[in-house]
Short mmCIF file of C-alpha atoms in Angstrom, two decimals:
data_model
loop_
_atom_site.label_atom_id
_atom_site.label_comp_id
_atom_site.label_asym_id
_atom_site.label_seq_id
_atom_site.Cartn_x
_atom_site.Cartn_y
_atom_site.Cartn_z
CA UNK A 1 114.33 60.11 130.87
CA UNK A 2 115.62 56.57 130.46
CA UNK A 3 116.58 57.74 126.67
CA UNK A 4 118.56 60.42 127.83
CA UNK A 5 120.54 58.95 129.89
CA UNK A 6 121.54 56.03 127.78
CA UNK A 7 122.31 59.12 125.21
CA UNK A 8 124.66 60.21 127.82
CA UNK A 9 126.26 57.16 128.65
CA UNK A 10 127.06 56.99 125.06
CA UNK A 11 128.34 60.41 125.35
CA UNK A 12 130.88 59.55 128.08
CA UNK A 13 132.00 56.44 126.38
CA UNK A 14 132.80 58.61 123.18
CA UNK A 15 134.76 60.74 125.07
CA UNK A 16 136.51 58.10 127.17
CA UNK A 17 137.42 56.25 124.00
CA UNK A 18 139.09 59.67 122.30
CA UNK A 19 141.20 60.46 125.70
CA UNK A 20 142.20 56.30 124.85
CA UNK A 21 143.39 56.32 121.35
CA UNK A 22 147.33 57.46 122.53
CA UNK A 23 149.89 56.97 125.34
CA UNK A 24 150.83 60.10 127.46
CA UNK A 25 153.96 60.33 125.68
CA UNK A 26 152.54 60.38 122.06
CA UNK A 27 149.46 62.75 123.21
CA UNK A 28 151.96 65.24 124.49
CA UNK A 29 153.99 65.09 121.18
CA UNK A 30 150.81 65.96 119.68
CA UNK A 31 149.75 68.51 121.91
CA UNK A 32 153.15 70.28 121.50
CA UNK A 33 152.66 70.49 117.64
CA UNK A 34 149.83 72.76 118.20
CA UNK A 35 148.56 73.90 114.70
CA UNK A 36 151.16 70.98 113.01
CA UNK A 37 148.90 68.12 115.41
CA UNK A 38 146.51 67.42 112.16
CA UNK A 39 149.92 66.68 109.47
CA UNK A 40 150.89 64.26 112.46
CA UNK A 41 147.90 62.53 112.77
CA UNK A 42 147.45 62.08 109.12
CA UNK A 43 151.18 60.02 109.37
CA UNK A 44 149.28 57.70 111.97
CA UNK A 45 146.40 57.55 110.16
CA UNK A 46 148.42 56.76 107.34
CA UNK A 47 149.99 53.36 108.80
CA UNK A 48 146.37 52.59 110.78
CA UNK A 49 146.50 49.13 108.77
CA UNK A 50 150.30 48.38 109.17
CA UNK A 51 151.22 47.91 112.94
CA UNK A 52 155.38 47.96 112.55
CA UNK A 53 155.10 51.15 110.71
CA UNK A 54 152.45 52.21 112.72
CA UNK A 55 155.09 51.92 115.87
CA UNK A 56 157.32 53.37 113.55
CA UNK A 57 155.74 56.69 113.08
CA UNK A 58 154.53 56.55 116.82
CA UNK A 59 158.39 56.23 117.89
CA UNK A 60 159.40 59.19 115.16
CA UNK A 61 156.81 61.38 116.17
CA UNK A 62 157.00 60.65 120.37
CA UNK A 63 160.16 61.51 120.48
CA UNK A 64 160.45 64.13 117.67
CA UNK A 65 159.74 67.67 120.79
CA UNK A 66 163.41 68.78 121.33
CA UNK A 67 164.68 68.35 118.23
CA UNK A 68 164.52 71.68 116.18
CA UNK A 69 164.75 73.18 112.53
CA UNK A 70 165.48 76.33 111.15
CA UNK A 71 162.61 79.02 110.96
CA UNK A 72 163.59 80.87 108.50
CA UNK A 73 164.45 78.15 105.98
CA UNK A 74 165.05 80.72 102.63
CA UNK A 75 167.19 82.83 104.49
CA UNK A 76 169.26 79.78 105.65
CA UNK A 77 169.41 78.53 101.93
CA UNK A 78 170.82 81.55 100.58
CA UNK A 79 173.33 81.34 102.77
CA UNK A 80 174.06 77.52 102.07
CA UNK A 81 173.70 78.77 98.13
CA UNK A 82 175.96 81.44 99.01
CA UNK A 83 178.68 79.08 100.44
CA UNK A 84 177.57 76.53 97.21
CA UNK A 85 179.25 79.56 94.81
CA UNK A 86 182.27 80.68 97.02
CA UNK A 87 183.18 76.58 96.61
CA UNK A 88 182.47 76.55 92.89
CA UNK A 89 184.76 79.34 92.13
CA UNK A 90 187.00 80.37 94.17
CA UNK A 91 189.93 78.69 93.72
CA UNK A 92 192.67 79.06 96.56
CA UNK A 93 194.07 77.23 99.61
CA UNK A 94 192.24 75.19 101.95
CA UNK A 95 192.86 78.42 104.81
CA UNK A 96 192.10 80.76 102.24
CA UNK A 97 188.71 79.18 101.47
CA UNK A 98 187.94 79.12 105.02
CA UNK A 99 188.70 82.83 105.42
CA UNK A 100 186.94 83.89 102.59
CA UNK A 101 183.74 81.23 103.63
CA UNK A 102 183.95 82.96 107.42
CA UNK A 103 183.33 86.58 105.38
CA UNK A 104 180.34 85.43 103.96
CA UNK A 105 179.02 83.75 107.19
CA UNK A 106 179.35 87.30 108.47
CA UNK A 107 177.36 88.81 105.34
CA UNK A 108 174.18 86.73 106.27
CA UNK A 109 174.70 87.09 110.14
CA UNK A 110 171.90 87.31 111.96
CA UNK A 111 169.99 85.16 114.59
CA UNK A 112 169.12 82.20 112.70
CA UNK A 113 166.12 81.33 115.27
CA UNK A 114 165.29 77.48 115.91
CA UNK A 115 161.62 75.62 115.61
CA UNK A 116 160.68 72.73 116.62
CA UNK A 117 160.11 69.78 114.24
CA UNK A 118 156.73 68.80 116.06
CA UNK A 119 155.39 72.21 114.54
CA UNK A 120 156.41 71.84 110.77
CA UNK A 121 156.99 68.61 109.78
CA UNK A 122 154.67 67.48 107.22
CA UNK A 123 152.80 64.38 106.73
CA UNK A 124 154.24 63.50 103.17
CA UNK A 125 158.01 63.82 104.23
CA UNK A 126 157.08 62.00 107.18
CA UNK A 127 155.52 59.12 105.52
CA UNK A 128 158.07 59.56 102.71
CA UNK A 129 161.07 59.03 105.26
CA UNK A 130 159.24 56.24 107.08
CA UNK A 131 158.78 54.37 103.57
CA UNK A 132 162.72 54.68 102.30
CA UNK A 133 163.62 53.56 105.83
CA UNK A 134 161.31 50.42 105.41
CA UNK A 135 163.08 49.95 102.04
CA UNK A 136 166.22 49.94 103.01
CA UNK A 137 165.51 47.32 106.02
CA UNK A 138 163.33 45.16 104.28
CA UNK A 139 164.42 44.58 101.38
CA UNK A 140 167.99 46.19 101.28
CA UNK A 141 171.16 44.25 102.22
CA UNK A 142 172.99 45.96 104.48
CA UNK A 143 170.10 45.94 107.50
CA UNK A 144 168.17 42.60 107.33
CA UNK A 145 169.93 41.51 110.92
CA UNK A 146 169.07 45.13 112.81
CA UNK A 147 165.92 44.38 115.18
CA UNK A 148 162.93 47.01 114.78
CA UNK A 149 164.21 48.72 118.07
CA UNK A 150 167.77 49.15 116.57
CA UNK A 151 165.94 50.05 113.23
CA UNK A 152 164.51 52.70 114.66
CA UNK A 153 168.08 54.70 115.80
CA UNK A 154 170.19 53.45 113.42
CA UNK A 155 167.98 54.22 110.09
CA UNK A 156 164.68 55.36 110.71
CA UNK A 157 165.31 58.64 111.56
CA UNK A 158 164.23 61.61 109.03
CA UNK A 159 167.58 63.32 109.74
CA UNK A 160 170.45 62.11 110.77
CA UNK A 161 171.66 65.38 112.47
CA UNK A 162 170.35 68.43 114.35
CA UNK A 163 169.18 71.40 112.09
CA UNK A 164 169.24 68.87 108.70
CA UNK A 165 167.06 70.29 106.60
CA UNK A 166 163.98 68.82 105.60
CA UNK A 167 164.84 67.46 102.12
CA UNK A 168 165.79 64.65 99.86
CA UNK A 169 168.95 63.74 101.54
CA UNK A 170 168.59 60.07 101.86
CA UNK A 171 167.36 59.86 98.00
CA UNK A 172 170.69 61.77 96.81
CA UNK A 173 173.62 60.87 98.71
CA UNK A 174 172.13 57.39 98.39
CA UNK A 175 172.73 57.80 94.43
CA UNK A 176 176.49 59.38 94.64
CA UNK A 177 177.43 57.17 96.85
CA UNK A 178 176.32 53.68 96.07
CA UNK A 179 179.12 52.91 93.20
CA UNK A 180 179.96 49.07 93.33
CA UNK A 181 177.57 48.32 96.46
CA UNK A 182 175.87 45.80 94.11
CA UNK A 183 178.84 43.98 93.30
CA UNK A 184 179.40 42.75 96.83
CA UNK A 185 176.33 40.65 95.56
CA UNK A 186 178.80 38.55 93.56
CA UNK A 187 180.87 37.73 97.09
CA UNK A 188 179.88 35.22 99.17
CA UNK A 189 182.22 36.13 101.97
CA UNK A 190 180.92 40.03 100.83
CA UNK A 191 177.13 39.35 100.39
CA UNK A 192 175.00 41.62 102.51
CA UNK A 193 178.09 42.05 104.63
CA UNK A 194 177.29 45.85 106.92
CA UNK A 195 180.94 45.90 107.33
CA UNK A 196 182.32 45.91 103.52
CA UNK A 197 178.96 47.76 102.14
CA UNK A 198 180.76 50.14 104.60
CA UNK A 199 184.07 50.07 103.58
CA UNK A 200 182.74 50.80 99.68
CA UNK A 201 181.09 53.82 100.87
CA UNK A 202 183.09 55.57 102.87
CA UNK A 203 185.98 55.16 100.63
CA UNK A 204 183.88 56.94 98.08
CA UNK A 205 183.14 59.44 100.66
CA UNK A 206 186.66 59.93 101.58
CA UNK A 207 187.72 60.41 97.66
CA UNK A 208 185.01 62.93 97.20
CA UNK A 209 185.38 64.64 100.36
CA UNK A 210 189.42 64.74 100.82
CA UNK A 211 188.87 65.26 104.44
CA UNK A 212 191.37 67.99 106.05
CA UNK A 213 190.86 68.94 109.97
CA UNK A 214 191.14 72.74 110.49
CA UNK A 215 189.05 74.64 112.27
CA UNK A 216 186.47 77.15 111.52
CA UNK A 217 184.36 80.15 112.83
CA UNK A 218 181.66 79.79 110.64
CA UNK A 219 177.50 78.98 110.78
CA UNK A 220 177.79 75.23 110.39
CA UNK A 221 176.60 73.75 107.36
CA UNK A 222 173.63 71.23 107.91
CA UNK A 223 172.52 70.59 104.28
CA UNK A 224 174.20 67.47 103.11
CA UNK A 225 174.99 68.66 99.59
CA UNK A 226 176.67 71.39 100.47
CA UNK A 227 178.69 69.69 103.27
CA UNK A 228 179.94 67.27 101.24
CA UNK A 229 182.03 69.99 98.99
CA UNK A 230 183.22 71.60 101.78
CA UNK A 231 187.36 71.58 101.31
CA UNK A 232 187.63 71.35 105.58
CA UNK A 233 186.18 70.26 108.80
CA UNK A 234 186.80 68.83 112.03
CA UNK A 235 186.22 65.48 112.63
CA UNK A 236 182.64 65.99 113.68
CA UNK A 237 181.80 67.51 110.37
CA UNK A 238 182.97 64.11 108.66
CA UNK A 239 181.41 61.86 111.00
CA UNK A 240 178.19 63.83 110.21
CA UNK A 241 178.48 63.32 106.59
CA UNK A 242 179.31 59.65 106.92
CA UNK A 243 175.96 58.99 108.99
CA UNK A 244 174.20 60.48 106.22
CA UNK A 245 175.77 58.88 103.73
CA UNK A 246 176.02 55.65 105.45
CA UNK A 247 172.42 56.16 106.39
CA UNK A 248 171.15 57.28 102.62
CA UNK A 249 172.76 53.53 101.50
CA UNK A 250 170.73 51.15 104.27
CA UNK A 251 173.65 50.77 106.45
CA UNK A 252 172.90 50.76 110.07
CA UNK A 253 175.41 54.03 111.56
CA UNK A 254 175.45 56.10 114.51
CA UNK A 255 177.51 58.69 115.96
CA UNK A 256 179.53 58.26 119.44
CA UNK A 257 182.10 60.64 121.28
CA UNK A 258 183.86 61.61 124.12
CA UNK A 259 183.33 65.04 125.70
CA UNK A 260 187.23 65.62 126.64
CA UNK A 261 189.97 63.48 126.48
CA UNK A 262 191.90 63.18 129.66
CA UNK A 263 195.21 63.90 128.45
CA UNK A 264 193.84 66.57 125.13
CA UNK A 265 192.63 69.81 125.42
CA UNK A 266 189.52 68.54 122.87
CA UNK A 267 187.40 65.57 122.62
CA UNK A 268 186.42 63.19 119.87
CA UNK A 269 183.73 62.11 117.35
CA UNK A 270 183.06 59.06 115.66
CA UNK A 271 180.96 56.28 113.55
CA UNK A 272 179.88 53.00 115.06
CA UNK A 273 178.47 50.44 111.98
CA UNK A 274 176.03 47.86 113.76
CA UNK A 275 177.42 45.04 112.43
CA UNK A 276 176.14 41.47 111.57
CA UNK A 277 177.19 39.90 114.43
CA UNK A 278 175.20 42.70 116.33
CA UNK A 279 178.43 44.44 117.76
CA UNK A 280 179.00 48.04 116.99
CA UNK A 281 182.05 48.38 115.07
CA UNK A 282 183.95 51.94 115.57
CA UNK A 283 184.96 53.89 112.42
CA UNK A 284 185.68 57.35 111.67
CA UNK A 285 183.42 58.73 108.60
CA UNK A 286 185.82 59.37 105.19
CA UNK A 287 189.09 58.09 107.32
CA UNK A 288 189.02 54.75 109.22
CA UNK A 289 186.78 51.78 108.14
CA UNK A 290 185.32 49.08 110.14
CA UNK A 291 188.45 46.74 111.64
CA UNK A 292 191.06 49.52 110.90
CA UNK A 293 193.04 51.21 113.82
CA UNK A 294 190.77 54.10 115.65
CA UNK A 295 192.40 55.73 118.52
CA UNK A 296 194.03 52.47 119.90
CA UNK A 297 195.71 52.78 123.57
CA UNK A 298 194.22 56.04 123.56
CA UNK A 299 192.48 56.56 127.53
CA UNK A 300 188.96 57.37 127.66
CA UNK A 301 186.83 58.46 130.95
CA UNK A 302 183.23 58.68 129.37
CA UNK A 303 181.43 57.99 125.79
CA UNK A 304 178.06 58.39 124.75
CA UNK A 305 175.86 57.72 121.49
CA UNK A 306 173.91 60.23 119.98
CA UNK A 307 170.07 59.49 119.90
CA UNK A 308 167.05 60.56 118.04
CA UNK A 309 164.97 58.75 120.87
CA UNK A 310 164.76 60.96 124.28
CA UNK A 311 166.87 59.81 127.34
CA UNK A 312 164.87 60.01 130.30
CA UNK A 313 167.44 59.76 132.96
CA UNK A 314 168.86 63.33 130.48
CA UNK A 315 165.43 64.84 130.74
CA UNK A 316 165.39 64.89 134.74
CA UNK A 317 168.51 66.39 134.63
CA UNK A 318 167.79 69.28 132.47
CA UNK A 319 164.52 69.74 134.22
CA UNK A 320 165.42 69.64 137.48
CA UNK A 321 168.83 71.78 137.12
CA UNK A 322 169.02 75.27 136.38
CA UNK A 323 172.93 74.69 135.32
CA UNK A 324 173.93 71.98 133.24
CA UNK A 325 176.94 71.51 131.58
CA UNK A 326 177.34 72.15 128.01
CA UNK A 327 177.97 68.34 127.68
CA UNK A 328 174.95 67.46 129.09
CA UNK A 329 172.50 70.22 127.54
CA UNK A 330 170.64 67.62 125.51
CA UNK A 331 168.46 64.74 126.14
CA UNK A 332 169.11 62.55 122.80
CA UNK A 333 172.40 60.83 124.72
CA UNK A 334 173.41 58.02 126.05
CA UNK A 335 176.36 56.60 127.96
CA UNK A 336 177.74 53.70 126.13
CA UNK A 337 181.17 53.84 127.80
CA UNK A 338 180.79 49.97 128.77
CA UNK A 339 181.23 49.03 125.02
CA UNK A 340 184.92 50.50 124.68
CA UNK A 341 186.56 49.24 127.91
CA UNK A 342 186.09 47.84 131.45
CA UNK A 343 184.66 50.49 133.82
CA UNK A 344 183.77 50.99 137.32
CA UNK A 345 181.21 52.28 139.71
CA UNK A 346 182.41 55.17 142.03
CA UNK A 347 180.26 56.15 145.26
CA UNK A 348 181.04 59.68 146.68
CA UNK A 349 179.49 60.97 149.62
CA UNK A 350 177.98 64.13 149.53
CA UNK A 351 177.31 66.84 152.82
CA UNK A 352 176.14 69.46 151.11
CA UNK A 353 171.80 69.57 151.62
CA UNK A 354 171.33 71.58 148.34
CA UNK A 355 173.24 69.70 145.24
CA UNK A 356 170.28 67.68 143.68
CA UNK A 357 173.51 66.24 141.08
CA UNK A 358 176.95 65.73 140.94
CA UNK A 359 179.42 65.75 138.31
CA UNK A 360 183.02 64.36 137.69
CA UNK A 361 185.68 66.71 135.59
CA UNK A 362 188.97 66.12 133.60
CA UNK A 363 191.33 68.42 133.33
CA UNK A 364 192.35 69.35 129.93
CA UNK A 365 194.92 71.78 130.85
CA UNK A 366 193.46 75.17 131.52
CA UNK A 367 190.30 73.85 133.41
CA UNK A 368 187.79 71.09 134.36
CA UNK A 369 185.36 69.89 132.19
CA UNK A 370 182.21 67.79 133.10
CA UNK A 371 182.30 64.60 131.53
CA UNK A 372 180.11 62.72 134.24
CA UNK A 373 177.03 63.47 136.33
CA UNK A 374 175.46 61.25 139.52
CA UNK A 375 171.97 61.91 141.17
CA UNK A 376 172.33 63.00 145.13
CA UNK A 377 170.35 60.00 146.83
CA UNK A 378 170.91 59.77 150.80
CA UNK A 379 173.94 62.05 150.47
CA UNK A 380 175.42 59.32 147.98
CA UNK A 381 175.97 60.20 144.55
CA UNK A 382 177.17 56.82 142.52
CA UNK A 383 179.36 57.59 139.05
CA UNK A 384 178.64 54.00 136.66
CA UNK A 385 180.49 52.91 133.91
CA UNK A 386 183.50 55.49 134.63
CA UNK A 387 186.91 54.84 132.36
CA UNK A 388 189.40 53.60 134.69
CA UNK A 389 192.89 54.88 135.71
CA UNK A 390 191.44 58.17 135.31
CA UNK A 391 191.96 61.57 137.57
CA UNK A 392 188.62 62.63 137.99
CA UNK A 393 187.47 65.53 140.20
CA UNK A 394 183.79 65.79 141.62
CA UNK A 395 181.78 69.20 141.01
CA UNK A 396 178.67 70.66 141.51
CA UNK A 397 177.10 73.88 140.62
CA UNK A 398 175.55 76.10 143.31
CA UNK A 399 173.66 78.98 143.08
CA UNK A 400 174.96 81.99 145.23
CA UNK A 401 172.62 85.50 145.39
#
């Protein structure tokens, strides 16, 4: 008797020790990869012996359910192929390129269905990704004064954009587009200077790319090599390519915007370099360097940063909402409005019993547009960080039926 239950003991220790080894966060990351959880746990059990890229991978893989991949990856790389030859030889004007590109979007249309990356990513790219990244900060130039919290946003990452397929991006563009990086060596007022490292890149970028805005009704093109020779864009498409880039080189880039303009029927993307001095520099990817003119005098209401970590503050909204706006449809944001100009806090008092949230519109002509959201506490909903000398109007969304 005695034996048995000292066998059982050891039993329930065993099993308490299992339900131990992650956080809540990480477990359910795992748990959502389903027959993928074994290719994640080898990444962990790769780094079991290094604890910064053991934090690393945790961090990657945590945060990795809600961002998604193609399923159907061949029939998404014909197309990109397909768009590859139309570049190669056709040779016309910019609009005529873009007309005859939107024909063959058509060709291959079809509903290009999404999975997520907790199901499919494997191990080795993982571990792969996690090692450049390492590289790059360690013993790279361009990163040695990003923290391991910035590190994680601002390089880490194993793509810099939604949809990126899972290849050798970083290992690529990092080749193109690294002409003359070494000779800032030979500068001491250049020397592992973020700031010119990203000045020599995206001048190469902009020479390769010739960057000309016009828009497109197209399936957007998320494989970097095939980006880059594309003979258009708007100025998201650029400021996409320039993260990668930037990224692919061990400089620290992100990606902010604004959702509307208060005076423009559009909004706005953009690059922020984190800089040496730790201040995020704005720059817009194969235009505008670091220091240059970027939309100066030009009125904003909100700005955010695109994440790969998961906002929380995003995730009760989405859950807890049946209507979001489009804006807001995401939970790798955050509001970084603070950093471009002084801002204010706005409390507006709400009767209504059944708005859970709150938003603020601008008007860009024809309509509102949700730039802003507030949670209803005590009939109160408080706005932070809001642009001032701004006409906002408050919103909400109600079910009727």
């Amino acid at each position: 008797m005695k034996q048995c239950i000292i066998l059982c003991f050891s039993c329930f220790l065993s099993c308490f020790s299992s339900c131990q080894r992650y956080d809540s966060q990480l477990e359910e990351a795992l748990i959502l990869g389903k027959e993928n959880r074994g290719e994640l746990e080898k990444a962990l059990a790769f780094y079991e012996k290094d604890s910064l890229k053991l934090e690393a991978a945790k961090f990657l893989i945590k945060n990795m359910p809600g961002h998604y991949s193609y399923r159907e990856v061949d029939s998404i790389e014909k197309y990109y192929d397909a768009v590859d030859s139309v570049l190669k030889y056709v040779q016309c004007s910019r609009e005529e390129i873009r007309d005859t590109l939107e024909k063959v979007s058509q060709h291959f249309a079809m509903n290009y269905y999404t999975i997520p990356d907790v199901e499919i990513i494997r191990s080795d790219f993982l571990i792969a990704n996690i090692e450049k990244a390492f590289s790059q900060w360690k013993e790279g130039e361009w990163a040695t004064h990003v923290s391991f919290q910035d590190f994680c946003e601002y390089l880490l990452p194993y793509k810099a954009v939604e949809l990126q397929p899972f290849d050798s991006w970083r290992d690529s563009a990092g080749i193109k587009y690294s002409k003359g990086l070494d000779e800032l060596q030979y500068c001491e007022a250049y020397r592992g200077s973020a700031v010119w490292a990203t000045h020599r890149v995206n001048n190469q970028l902009r020479e390769d790319v010739h960057p000309y805005l016009l828009d497109y009704n197209m399936y957007p093109i998320h494989r970097l090599r095939t980006k880059t020779k594309l003979p258009f864009g708007v100025c998201e498409d650029y400021v996409e390519m320039a993260t990668s880039v930037m990224r692919s080189n061990g400089i620290p880039v992100m990606m902010d915007f604004t959702p509307q303009w208060p005076f423009l029927d559009l909004g706005h993307s953009w690059n922020v370099l984190l800089a040496n001095n730790g201040k995020n520099i704005p720059f817009s990817g194969a235009e505008s360097n670091p220091g240059e003119p970027h939309k100066l005098g030009e009125k904003m209401a909100k700005v955010y940063r695109r994440t790969y970590a998961r906002n929380a503050e995003m995730q009760d909204l989405l859950g807890s909402e049946r209507y979001v706006p489009e804006t807001f449809r995401t939970s790798f944001i955050k509001d970084v409005t603070a950093e471009y100009m002084a801002t204010c806090d706005v409390d507006i008092k709400i009767d209504s019993e059944h708005s859970k949230y709150v938003y603020l519109a601008v008007f860009n002509n024809p309509s509102w547009i949700p730039i802003a959201f507030a949670k209803v506490k005590n009939h109160i909903a408080q706005f932070k960080k809001l642009g001032k000398n701004v006409l906002y109007l408050p919103v909400s969304y109600t079910e009727y039926g």
